[in-house]
Tab-separated table of C-alpha atoms and ligand atoms in Angstrom:
chain	number	residue	atom	x	y	z
V	29	UNK	CA	0.000	0.000	0.000
V	30	UNK	CA	2.770	2.455	0.914
V	31	UNK	CA	4.603	1.305	-2.185
V	32	UNK	CA	1.631	2.273	-4.342
V	33	UNK	CA	1.637	5.774	-2.889
V	34	UNK	CA	5.343	6.017	-3.510
V	35	UNK	CA	5.166	4.703	-7.060
V	36	UNK	CA	2.221	6.962	-7.859
V	37	UNK	CA	4.370	9.958	-6.986
V	38	UNK	CA	7.463	8.518	-8.637
V	39	UNK	CA	6.141	7.434	-12.044
V	40	UNK	CA	2.711	8.803	-12.760
V	41	UNK	CA	2.295	12.312	-14.241
V	42	UNK	CA	-1.325	13.245	-13.565
V	43	UNK	CA	-3.538	15.369	-15.847
V	44	UNK	CA	-4.381	18.968	-14.901
V	45	UNK	CA	-2.234	18.544	-11.808
V	46	UNK	CA	0.628	20.554	-10.353
V	47	UNK	CA	2.823	17.575	-9.574
V	48	UNK	CA	4.988	19.462	-7.094
V	49	UNK	CA	1.950	20.040	-4.917
V	50	UNK	CA	0.468	16.606	-5.602
V	51	UNK	CA	3.642	14.923	-4.432
V	52	UNK	CA	3.524	16.809	-1.144
V	53	UNK	CA	0.008	15.697	-0.333
V	54	UNK	CA	-1.877	12.587	0.596
V	55	UNK	CA	-3.908	11.498	-2.407
V	56	UNK	CA	-6.741	9.092	-2.906
V	57	UNK	CA	-5.909	5.895	-4.708
V	58	UNK	CA	-9.120	4.163	-5.625
V	59	UNK	CA	-9.359	0.434	-5.800
V	60	UNK	CA	-12.996	-0.411	-6.360
V	61	UNK	CA	-16.465	1.057	-6.682
V	62	UNK	CA	-20.050	0.104	-5.948
V	63	UNK	CA	-22.999	2.281	-6.965
V	64	UNK	CA	-22.197	5.891	-6.093
V	65	UNK	CA	-19.385	4.806	-3.750
V	66	UNK	CA	-15.668	4.569	-4.370
V	67	UNK	CA	-13.314	2.696	-2.046
V	68	UNK	CA	-9.647	3.568	-1.759
V	69	UNK	CA	-6.727	1.252	-0.997
V	70	UNK	CA	-7.067	2.072	2.700
V	71	UNK	CA	-10.640	0.806	2.687
V	72	UNK	CA	-12.187	4.261	3.073
V	73	UNK	CA	-15.493	4.938	1.342
V	74	UNK	CA	-16.405	8.093	-0.590
V	75	UNK	CA	-19.462	9.226	-2.511
V	76	UNK	CA	-18.317	10.008	-6.040
V	77	UNK	CA	-19.964	13.448	-6.187
V	78	UNK	CA	-18.371	14.350	-9.529
V	79	UNK	CA	-19.251	11.103	-11.309
V	80	UNK	CA	-15.545	10.405	-11.915
V	81	UNK	CA	-15.153	13.628	-13.847
V	82	UNK	CA	-18.738	13.882	-15.079
V	83	UNK	CA	-19.024	10.565	-16.868
V	84	UNK	CA	-20.515	8.020	-14.485
V	85	UNK	CA	-24.274	7.701	-14.892
V	86	UNK	CA	-25.777	4.559	-13.334
V	87	UNK	CA	-23.144	4.017	-10.651
V	88	UNK	CA	-19.943	2.000	-10.522
V	89	UNK	CA	-19.784	-1.750	-10.932
V	90	UNK	CA	-23.268	-1.962	-12.413
V	91	UNK	CA	-24.216	-5.610	-13.037
V	92	UNK	CA	-25.827	-4.965	-16.410
V	93	UNK	CA	-22.926	-2.886	-17.721
V	94	UNK	CA	-20.431	-5.398	-16.377
V	95	UNK	CA	-22.285	-8.202	-18.108
V	96	UNK	CA	-22.359	-6.381	-21.434
V	97	UNK	CA	-18.599	-5.998	-21.246
V	98	UNK	CA	-17.931	-9.576	-20.247
V	99	UNK	CA	-20.210	-10.900	-23.002
V	100	UNK	CA	-18.439	-8.804	-25.596
V	101	UNK	CA	-15.029	-9.658	-24.188
V	102	UNK	CA	-15.725	-13.322	-24.734
V	103	UNK	CA	-16.343	-12.595	-28.395
V	104	UNK	CA	-13.671	-10.051	-29.294
V	105	UNK	CA	-12.217	-6.943	-27.619
V	106	UNK	CA	-11.301	-4.884	-30.635
V	107	UNK	CA	-11.487	-4.995	-34.411
V	108	UNK	CA	-10.725	-2.070	-36.690
V	109	UNK	CA	-13.504	-0.015	-38.263
V	110	UNK	CA	-11.282	1.475	-40.966
V	111	UNK	CA	-13.021	-0.079	-43.941
V	112	UNK	CA	-14.639	-2.922	-41.957
V	113	UNK	CA	-17.252	-3.007	-39.213
V	114	UNK	CA	-18.310	-4.617	-35.967
V	115	UNK	CA	-21.636	-5.567	-34.407
V	116	UNK	CA	-21.867	-3.291	-31.329
V	117	UNK	CA	-20.638	-0.228	-33.264
V	118	UNK	CA	-23.415	-0.697	-35.839
V	119	UNK	CA	-26.110	-1.245	-33.222
V	120	UNK	CA	-24.973	1.750	-31.200
V	121	UNK	CA	-24.889	4.069	-34.221
V	122	UNK	CA	-28.468	3.102	-35.027
V	123	UNK	CA	-29.559	3.593	-31.422
V	124	UNK	CA	-27.858	6.991	-31.107
V	125	UNK	CA	-29.584	8.225	-34.243
V	126	UNK	CA	-32.929	7.043	-32.823
V	127	UNK	CA	-32.551	9.072	-29.640
V	128	UNK	CA	-30.747	12.125	-31.071
V	129	UNK	CA	-32.511	15.283	-32.251
V	130	UNK	CA	-34.213	14.718	-35.590
V	131	UNK	CA	-31.956	15.368	-38.553
V	132	UNK	CA	-28.824	13.874	-37.021
V	133	UNK	CA	-28.496	10.635	-38.947
V	134	UNK	CA	-24.786	9.785	-39.109
V	135	UNK	CA	-22.381	8.790	-36.348
V	136	UNK	CA	-18.586	9.173	-36.439
V	137	UNK	CA	-16.826	7.564	-33.462
V	138	UNK	CA	-13.743	8.541	-31.515
V	139	UNK	CA	-12.460	8.038	-27.988
V	140	UNK	CA	-12.662	11.298	-26.053
V	141	UNK	CA	-14.775	14.423	-26.034
V	142	UNK	CA	-11.955	16.552	-27.426
V	143	UNK	CA	-11.700	14.255	-30.440
V	144	UNK	CA	-15.437	14.437	-31.040
V	145	UNK	CA	-15.006	18.213	-31.276
V	146	UNK	CA	-11.844	17.921	-33.359
V	147	UNK	CA	-13.787	15.783	-35.821
V	148	UNK	CA	-16.651	18.275	-35.972
V	149	UNK	CA	-14.131	21.043	-36.745
V	150	UNK	CA	-12.496	19.064	-39.550
V	151	UNK	CA	-15.786	17.848	-40.981
V	152	UNK	CA	-17.243	21.347	-40.994
V	153	UNK	CA	-14.139	22.788	-42.628
V	154	UNK	CA	-13.968	20.097	-45.289
V	155	UNK	CA	-17.710	20.260	-45.883
V	156	UNK	CA	-17.313	23.756	-47.337
V	157	UNK	CA	-14.192	22.726	-49.227
V	158	UNK	CA	-15.976	19.768	-50.790
V	159	UNK	CA	-18.717	22.128	-51.878
V	160	UNK	CA	-16.121	24.354	-53.539
V	161	UNK	CA	-16.244	27.156	-50.988
V	162	UNK	CA	-13.191	28.470	-49.190
V	163	UNK	CA	-14.088	29.171	-45.586
V	164	UNK	CA	-11.815	29.358	-42.584
V	165	UNK	CA	-13.281	31.254	-39.622
V	166	UNK	CA	-15.044	29.836	-36.577
V	167	UNK	CA	-17.191	31.710	-34.098
V	168	UNK	CA	-17.087	30.575	-30.507
V	169	UNK	CA	-17.642	31.894	-26.976
V	170	UNK	CA	-15.322	33.282	-24.352
V	171	UNK	CA	-14.924	30.811	-21.493
V	172	UNK	CA	-15.738	27.930	-23.839
V	173	UNK	CA	-14.208	24.535	-23.173
V	174	UNK	CA	-14.161	21.794	-25.780
V	175	UNK	CA	-11.256	19.647	-24.655
V	176	UNK	CA	-7.476	19.766	-24.765
V	177	UNK	CA	-6.366	18.830	-28.274
V	178	UNK	CA	-5.225	21.789	-30.356
V	179	UNK	CA	-8.316	22.165	-32.530
V	180	UNK	CA	-10.588	21.953	-29.515
V	181	UNK	CA	-8.324	24.413	-27.699
V	182	UNK	CA	-8.594	26.802	-30.657
V	183	UNK	CA	-12.338	26.912	-30.072
V	184	UNK	CA	-11.783	27.226	-26.334
V	185	UNK	CA	-11.851	30.457	-24.401
V	186	UNK	CA	-10.474	29.762	-20.949
V	187	UNK	CA	-7.249	31.745	-20.746
V	188	UNK	CA	-5.935	29.798	-17.812
V	189	UNK	CA	-5.995	26.515	-19.762
V	190	UNK	CA	-5.563	27.831	-23.283
V	191	UNK	CA	-3.408	30.983	-23.132
V	192	UNK	CA	-0.117	29.089	-23.067
V	193	UNK	CA	-0.718	27.556	-26.490
V	194	UNK	CA	-2.082	30.578	-28.311
V	195	UNK	CA	0.713	30.667	-30.903
V	196	UNK	CA	-0.170	27.136	-31.979
V	197	UNK	CA	-3.864	27.758	-32.493
V	198	UNK	CA	-6.060	28.832	-35.370
V	199	UNK	CA	-7.985	32.000	-34.708
V	200	UNK	CA	-11.615	32.113	-33.793
V	201	UNK	CA	-14.006	35.007	-33.348
V	202	UNK	CA	-15.229	35.137	-29.780
V	203	UNK	CA	-18.551	36.315	-28.449
V	204	UNK	CA	-18.720	37.077	-24.733
V	205	UNK	CA	-19.567	34.282	-22.338
V	206	UNK	CA	-23.363	34.634	-22.049
V	207	UNK	CA	-23.512	34.179	-18.283
V	208	UNK	CA	-20.727	36.640	-17.486
V	209	UNK	CA	-22.043	39.160	-20.004
V	210	UNK	CA	-25.570	38.997	-18.611
V	211	UNK	CA	-24.424	39.143	-14.995
V	212	UNK	CA	-22.266	42.163	-15.653
V	213	UNK	CA	-24.754	44.110	-17.700
V	214	UNK	CA	-28.174	43.026	-16.420
V	215	UNK	CA	-27.379	41.328	-13.114
V	216	UNK	CA	-29.141	38.154	-14.251
V	217	UNK	CA	-30.017	35.944	-17.206
V	218	UNK	CA	-32.863	37.565	-19.108
V	219	UNK	CA	-34.435	37.953	-22.541
V	220	UNK	CA	-32.819	41.349	-23.094
V	221	UNK	CA	-29.297	40.050	-22.617
V	222	UNK	CA	-30.082	37.014	-24.737
V	223	UNK	CA	-31.267	39.290	-27.528
V	224	UNK	CA	-28.247	41.521	-27.238
V	225	UNK	CA	-25.917	38.546	-27.576
V	226	UNK	CA	-27.834	37.272	-30.561
V	227	UNK	CA	-27.617	40.710	-32.164
V	228	UNK	CA	-23.840	40.629	-31.761
V	229	UNK	CA	-23.731	37.253	-33.444
V	230	UNK	CA	-25.977	38.460	-36.232
V	231	UNK	CA	-23.703	41.443	-36.916
V	232	UNK	CA	-20.746	39.108	-37.408
V	233	UNK	CA	-22.660	36.630	-39.551
V	234	UNK	CA	-24.025	39.437	-41.678
V	235	UNK	CA	-20.616	40.892	-42.403
V	236	UNK	CA	-18.702	37.683	-43.208
V	237	UNK	CA	-19.124	34.910	-45.679
V	238	UNK	CA	-16.205	32.806	-44.513
V	239	UNK	CA	-17.696	31.399	-41.315
V	240	UNK	CA	-17.237	27.622	-41.202
V	241	UNK	CA	-19.333	27.136	-38.090
V	242	UNK	CA	-20.495	28.541	-34.792
V	243	UNK	CA	-19.568	26.288	-31.884
V	244	UNK	CA	-20.861	26.244	-28.352
V	245	UNK	CA	-21.568	24.032	-25.387
V	246	UNK	CA	-25.172	23.015	-24.813
V	247	UNK	CA	-26.979	25.256	-22.350
V	248	UNK	CA	-24.125	25.658	-19.880
V	249	UNK	CA	-20.383	26.302	-19.953
V	250	UNK	CA	-19.244	23.491	-17.689
V	251	UNK	CA	-15.495	23.745	-17.316
V	252	UNK	CA	-15.692	27.536	-16.997
V	253	UNK	CA	-17.385	26.931	-13.653
V	254	UNK	CA	-20.958	25.943	-14.519
V	255	UNK	CA	-22.100	29.096	-16.317
V	256	UNK	CA	-25.601	28.582	-17.754
V	257	UNK	CA	-26.908	30.384	-20.861
V	258	UNK	CA	-30.111	32.386	-20.889
V	259	UNK	CA	-32.992	30.133	-21.948
V	260	UNK	CA	-33.508	30.218	-25.671
V	261	UNK	CA	-29.970	31.355	-26.476
V	262	UNK	CA	-29.042	28.068	-28.132
V	263	UNK	CA	-32.219	28.147	-30.155
V	264	UNK	CA	-31.535	31.719	-31.213
V	265	UNK	CA	-28.055	30.728	-32.376
V	266	UNK	CA	-29.532	27.845	-34.366
V	267	UNK	CA	-31.938	30.203	-36.121
V	268	UNK	CA	-29.157	32.633	-37.023
V	269	UNK	CA	-26.823	29.939	-38.354
V	270	UNK	CA	-29.669	28.790	-40.606
V	271	UNK	CA	-30.502	32.314	-41.704
V	272	UNK	CA	-26.889	33.090	-42.632
V	273	UNK	CA	-26.069	29.684	-44.060
V	274	UNK	CA	-23.388	28.468	-41.736
V	275	UNK	CA	-23.018	25.347	-39.602
V	276	UNK	CA	-23.697	24.826	-35.896
V	277	UNK	CA	-21.548	22.617	-33.672
V	278	UNK	CA	-23.143	21.819	-30.321
V	279	UNK	CA	-20.890	20.228	-27.730
V	280	UNK	CA	-23.017	17.950	-25.543
V	281	UNK	CA	-20.005	16.133	-24.123
V	282	UNK	CA	-20.800	17.287	-20.572
V	283	UNK	CA	-24.555	17.767	-20.889
V	284	UNK	CA	-25.444	14.628	-22.838
V	285	UNK	CA	-26.894	11.465	-21.326
V	286	UNK	CA	-29.264	13.003	-18.854
V	287	UNK	CA	-27.204	15.579	-16.985
V	288	UNK	CA	-29.592	18.440	-17.635
V	289	UNK	CA	-32.746	16.377	-17.063
V	290	UNK	CA	-33.319	15.273	-20.649
V	291	UNK	CA	-31.207	12.866	-22.658
V	292	UNK	CA	-29.657	15.807	-24.517
V	293	UNK	CA	-29.971	19.498	-23.695
V	294	UNK	CA	-30.820	20.263	-27.345
V	295	UNK	CA	-34.244	18.693	-26.725
V	296	UNK	CA	-35.132	21.420	-24.222
V	297	UNK	CA	-34.817	24.111	-26.870
V	298	UNK	CA	-35.930	21.945	-29.772
V	299	UNK	CA	-32.627	22.433	-31.503
V	300	UNK	CA	-31.125	20.115	-34.061
V	301	UNK	CA	-27.530	21.157	-34.778
V	302	UNK	CA	-25.363	20.210	-37.763
V	303	UNK	CA	-22.920	18.509	-35.416
V	304	UNK	CA	-23.569	17.152	-31.963
V	305	UNK	CA	-20.500	16.053	-29.996
V	306	UNK	CA	-20.940	13.330	-27.393
V	307	UNK	CA	-18.560	11.788	-24.876
V	308	UNK	CA	-18.325	11.466	-21.111
V	309	UNK	CA	-21.608	9.700	-20.154
V	310	UNK	CA	-21.909	7.759	-23.395
V	311	UNK	CA	-20.570	4.534	-21.853
V	312	UNK	CA	-22.025	5.262	-18.423
V	313	UNK	CA	-18.490	6.143	-17.343
V	314	UNK	CA	-16.986	2.777	-18.203
V	315	UNK	CA	-14.710	3.209	-21.199
V	316	UNK	CA	-13.430	6.018	-23.401
V	317	UNK	CA	-15.796	6.551	-26.293
V	318	UNK	CA	-17.048	9.641	-28.079
V	319	UNK	CA	-19.191	10.348	-31.103
V	320	UNK	CA	-19.808	13.180	-33.531
V	321	UNK	CA	-23.307	13.055	-34.949
V	322	UNK	CA	-24.084	14.895	-38.133
V	323	UNK	CA	-26.660	15.340	-40.865
V	324	UNK	CA	-27.452	13.767	-44.206
V	325	UNK	CA	-26.511	17.088	-45.827
V	326	UNK	CA	-22.966	17.031	-44.395
V	327	UNK	CA	-22.528	13.315	-45.077
V	328	UNK	CA	-23.584	13.686	-48.686
V	329	UNK	CA	-20.971	16.379	-49.299
V	330	UNK	CA	-18.301	13.743	-48.675
V	331	UNK	CA	-19.657	11.265	-51.212
V	332	UNK	CA	-17.895	10.884	-54.535
V	333	UNK	CA	-15.840	8.548	-56.656
V	334	UNK	CA	-12.686	7.304	-54.953
V	335	UNK	CA	-10.397	9.429	-57.080
V	336	UNK	CA	-12.294	12.611	-56.272
V	337	UNK	CA	-10.630	12.656	-52.817
V	338	UNK	CA	-13.757	13.894	-51.123
V	339	UNK	CA	-13.751	11.433	-48.269
V	340	UNK	CA	-12.859	12.149	-44.703
V	341	UNK	CA	-9.220	11.335	-44.082
V	342	UNK	CA	-9.500	10.854	-40.375
V	343	UNK	CA	-9.583	7.888	-38.022
V	344	UNK	CA	-8.046	6.468	-34.881
V	345	UNK	CA	-6.767	3.018	-34.072
V	346	UNK	CA	-9.614	2.366	-31.654
V	347	UNK	CA	-12.407	4.139	-33.531
V	348	UNK	CA	-15.667	2.300	-32.808
V	349	UNK	CA	-14.064	-0.067	-30.299
V	350	UNK	CA	-16.202	-3.169	-29.736
V	351	UNK	CA	-16.075	-3.182	-25.944
V	352	UNK	CA	-16.794	0.529	-25.610
V	353	UNK	CA	-19.741	0.333	-28.012
V	354	UNK	CA	-21.137	-2.733	-26.259
V	355	UNK	CA	-21.138	-1.023	-22.888
V	356	UNK	CA	-22.560	2.179	-24.434
V	357	UNK	CA	-25.490	0.178	-25.768
V	358	UNK	CA	-26.081	-1.335	-22.353
V	359	UNK	CA	-25.874	2.155	-20.845
V	360	UNK	CA	-28.791	3.242	-23.019
V	361	UNK	CA	-30.758	0.123	-22.126
V	362	UNK	CA	-30.310	0.853	-18.438
V	363	UNK	CA	-31.720	4.356	-18.997
V	364	UNK	CA	-34.948	2.660	-20.101
V	365	UNK	CA	-35.023	-0.277	-17.702
V	366	UNK	CA	-34.352	1.823	-14.630
V	367	UNK	CA	-36.388	4.809	-15.888
V	368	UNK	CA	-33.364	6.935	-15.023
V	369	UNK	CA	-34.622	10.228	-16.454
V	370	UNK	CA	-38.030	9.946	-14.840
V	371	UNK	CA	-36.495	9.227	-11.442
V	372	UNK	CA	-34.063	12.095	-11.913
V	373	UNK	CA	-36.711	14.834	-11.984
V	374	UNK	CA	-37.467	14.918	-8.220
V	375	UNK	CA	-33.715	14.861	-7.553
V	376	UNK	CA	-33.241	17.951	-9.707
V	377	UNK	CA	-35.980	19.662	-7.694
V	378	UNK	CA	-34.431	18.532	-4.439
V	379	UNK	CA	-31.066	19.869	-5.553
V	380	UNK	CA	-32.664	23.198	-6.439
V	381	UNK	CA	-34.248	23.533	-3.001
V	382	UNK	CA	-31.163	22.540	-1.106
V	383	UNK	CA	-28.850	24.766	-3.128
V	384	UNK	CA	-30.797	27.782	-1.846
V	385	UNK	CA	-29.340	27.124	1.603
V	386	UNK	CA	-25.872	27.831	0.278
V	387	UNK	CA	-26.659	31.494	-0.353
V	388	UNK	CA	-26.617	32.005	3.419
V	389	UNK	CA	-22.982	31.013	3.712
V	390	UNK	CA	-20.462	33.780	4.251
V	391	UNK	CA	-18.134	32.705	1.478
V	392	UNK	CA	-20.636	31.778	-1.217
V	393	UNK	CA	-20.822	34.384	-3.974
V	394	UNK	CA	-22.986	32.594	-6.520
V	395	UNK	CA	-24.967	29.378	-6.926
V	396	UNK	CA	-25.737	28.053	-10.406
V	397	UNK	CA	-27.650	25.051	-11.668
V	398	UNK	CA	-28.844	23.497	-14.880
V	399	UNK	CA	-30.685	20.238	-14.339
V	400	UNK	CA	-28.434	17.973	-12.314
V	401	UNK	CA	-25.307	20.076	-12.888
V	402	UNK	CA	-24.437	22.663	-10.273
V	403	UNK	CA	-21.652	25.015	-9.256
V	404	UNK	CA	-21.196	26.928	-6.015
V	405	UNK	CA	-18.765	29.806	-6.308
V	406	UNK	CA	-16.625	30.692	-3.316
V	407	UNK	CA	-15.595	34.295	-2.721
V	408	UNK	CA	-13.474	35.983	-0.111
V	409	UNK	CA	-15.843	38.901	0.286
V	410	UNK	CA	-19.483	38.387	-0.424
V	411	UNK	CA	-20.301	42.100	-0.700
V	412	UNK	CA	-17.626	43.077	-3.186
V	413	UNK	CA	-17.381	39.663	-4.868
V	414	UNK	CA	-13.628	39.704	-4.266
V	415	UNK	CA	-12.086	36.314	-4.929
V	416	UNK	CA	-9.645	34.317	-2.917
V	417	UNK	CA	-6.106	34.572	-4.335
V	418	UNK	CA	-5.651	31.817	-6.940
V	419	UNK	CA	-2.582	30.422	-5.216
V	420	UNK	CA	-4.506	29.710	-2.028
V	421	UNK	CA	-6.481	26.917	-3.694
V	422	UNK	CA	-9.528	27.534	-1.554
V	423	UNK	CA	-11.813	25.327	-3.648
V	424	UNK	CA	-9.340	22.513	-3.470
V	425	UNK	CA	-9.112	22.842	0.304
V	426	UNK	CA	-12.884	22.645	0.641
V	427	UNK	CA	-12.883	19.550	-1.552
V	428	UNK	CA	-10.120	18.059	0.554
V	429	UNK	CA	-12.101	18.706	3.716
V	430	UNK	CA	-15.142	16.924	2.301
V	431	UNK	CA	-13.086	13.742	2.204
V	432	UNK	CA	-13.150	13.691	6.013
V	433	UNK	CA	-16.861	12.941	5.754
V	434	UNK	CA	-16.667	10.561	2.870
V	435	UNK	CA	-17.396	12.803	-0.104
V	436	UNK	CA	-15.135	12.973	-3.139
V	437	UNK	CA	-15.250	16.267	-5.057
V	438	UNK	CA	-13.025	18.044	-7.531
V	439	UNK	CA	-13.692	21.774	-7.847
V	440	UNK	CA	-12.986	24.017	-10.810
V	441	UNK	CA	-10.811	26.659	-9.197
V	442	UNK	CA	-13.047	28.137	-6.502
V	443	UNK	CA	-16.243	26.749	-7.954
V	444	UNK	CA	-17.427	23.674	-6.081
V	445	UNK	CA	-18.887	21.401	-8.726
V	446	UNK	CA	-21.709	18.962	-8.090
V	447	UNK	CA	-22.118	16.383	-10.843
V	448	UNK	CA	-23.494	13.406	-9.009
V	449	UNK	CA	-24.211	10.103	-10.738
V	450	UNK	CA	-27.829	10.214	-11.930
V	451	UNK	CA	-28.567	7.094	-9.918
V	452	UNK	CA	-27.758	8.731	-6.532
V	453	UNK	CA	-30.522	8.588	-3.891
V	454	UNK	CA	-32.002	11.598	-2.091
V	455	UNK	CA	-30.346	10.439	1.165
V	456	UNK	CA	-26.958	10.200	-0.496
V	457	UNK	CA	-27.489	13.613	-2.083
V	458	UNK	CA	-28.265	15.041	1.331
V	459	UNK	CA	-25.049	13.631	2.692
V	460	UNK	CA	-23.103	15.284	-0.136
V	461	UNK	CA	-24.874	18.625	0.335
V	462	UNK	CA	-24.600	18.589	4.161
V	463	UNK	CA	-20.924	17.789	3.898
V	464	UNK	CA	-20.230	20.483	1.349
V	465	UNK	CA	-22.145	23.048	3.402
V	466	UNK	CA	-20.187	22.121	6.477
V	467	UNK	CA	-16.877	22.273	4.620
V	468	UNK	CA	-17.613	25.688	3.099
V	469	UNK	CA	-18.914	26.898	6.469
V	470	UNK	CA	-15.613	25.984	8.085
V	471	UNK	CA	-13.673	28.432	5.876
L	26	PLP	C1	-14.993	17.286	-20.855
L	26	PLP	C2	-15.432	18.070	-22.000
L	26	PLP	C3	-14.809	17.936	-23.253
L	26	PLP	C4	-13.601	17.084	-23.471
L	26	PLP	O1	-13.830	15.723	-23.280
L	26	PLP	P1	-12.589	14.746	-23.006
L	26	PLP	O2	-13.202	13.406	-23.011
L	26	PLP	O3	-12.051	15.159	-21.669
L	26	PLP	O4	-11.613	14.972	-24.086
L	26	PLP	C5	-15.334	18.632	-24.315
L	26	PLP	N1	-16.392	19.435	-24.160
L	26	PLP	C6	-17.005	19.603	-22.988
L	26	PLP	C7	-18.206	20.488	-22.908
L	26	PLP	C8	-16.539	18.936	-21.849
L	26	PLP	O5	-17.123	19.131	-20.674
């Protein structure tokens, strides 16, 4: 056990982690999971309140998901989909099209959310090329997050993560982050601020004919600290991209598979984008898999004789992996069998009620929620909104404290994120919320 801790610090470079600090601290090393609980190598139990970075849906070690994997494993673990096919990848593509917004009829697989976005970028760019139009510019939002590969970073707008690489990126035109813009100018999300943002977008679209696509997250900017959009903003963007003949990329990597209360957020605004990027919850949190869904119109632009070179020169070794697709199919079956979305609705309401209590806390500056996604922003001074100095890692310390009472959280800076597995019970939710309240209260 001590050896594992030692070797972890000796050999393993962790993502998004300052290793100097990590190596000075005691870290959790998980060994097994059961439902919403994770157990570490010391036998301690924690509620996984961030769904293992927003991907777990029906809990860990789910018998049905396990069985789907074992069944597939006994057939074959992986076969290439470059020019050949496999059974679970076909069945999953069909199923995804059935549940996706109408108009999305084609599925292109990859392994992580960033790749799903990367593929949307390349498809959108080549779509115009194949149609004989030269277009190069993308419109995106400040504070956007689409993953960490360079194309996805180019569409991103979080300086802290993305600033370092700016010389390597292609340029994109950035609209303000809707939440921050509305807060600053109107004090809240409202129709006026929505309209003002849409007017800004319209001005750009009107003046340029080289826009490849507009890209945005669905309904909420997750990684920026859970910043929701005004209702109807996504729909407004869809209408403008249609009006000015450009494409729309909607990133549902975080919001997909029930997180906002419906299978996809797009449903809530009756939006059907040209590209919908999926990842995270697609396998219920079991294996890396992502998908870029697109339309008949886009697909058809890539059809041609072999020598015309119109096809999409893109693929990964594990594209459409058999095991990942098998467990993703089972994930969707469990949604139906366990009536996950129906049972989620009272939990969303419960979360809403309980989040109100957090406003009373001295160091809480803002509380935000969309469906089952929530963020609680910590501030040094509630009146002025002054933040804690970045180097103090206040959010991290609160998360660390929650471990004392068996809750595992990972904040985004000083925003405490709640992204509980959809299957969590009201009692377990209460334990998470009580613990977080206590930990923030102890600041
Ligand atoms: C997490 C996330 C991504 C990136 O997904 P990875 O699987 O981490 O590459 C992209 N977009 C959004 C909205 C995300 O939350």
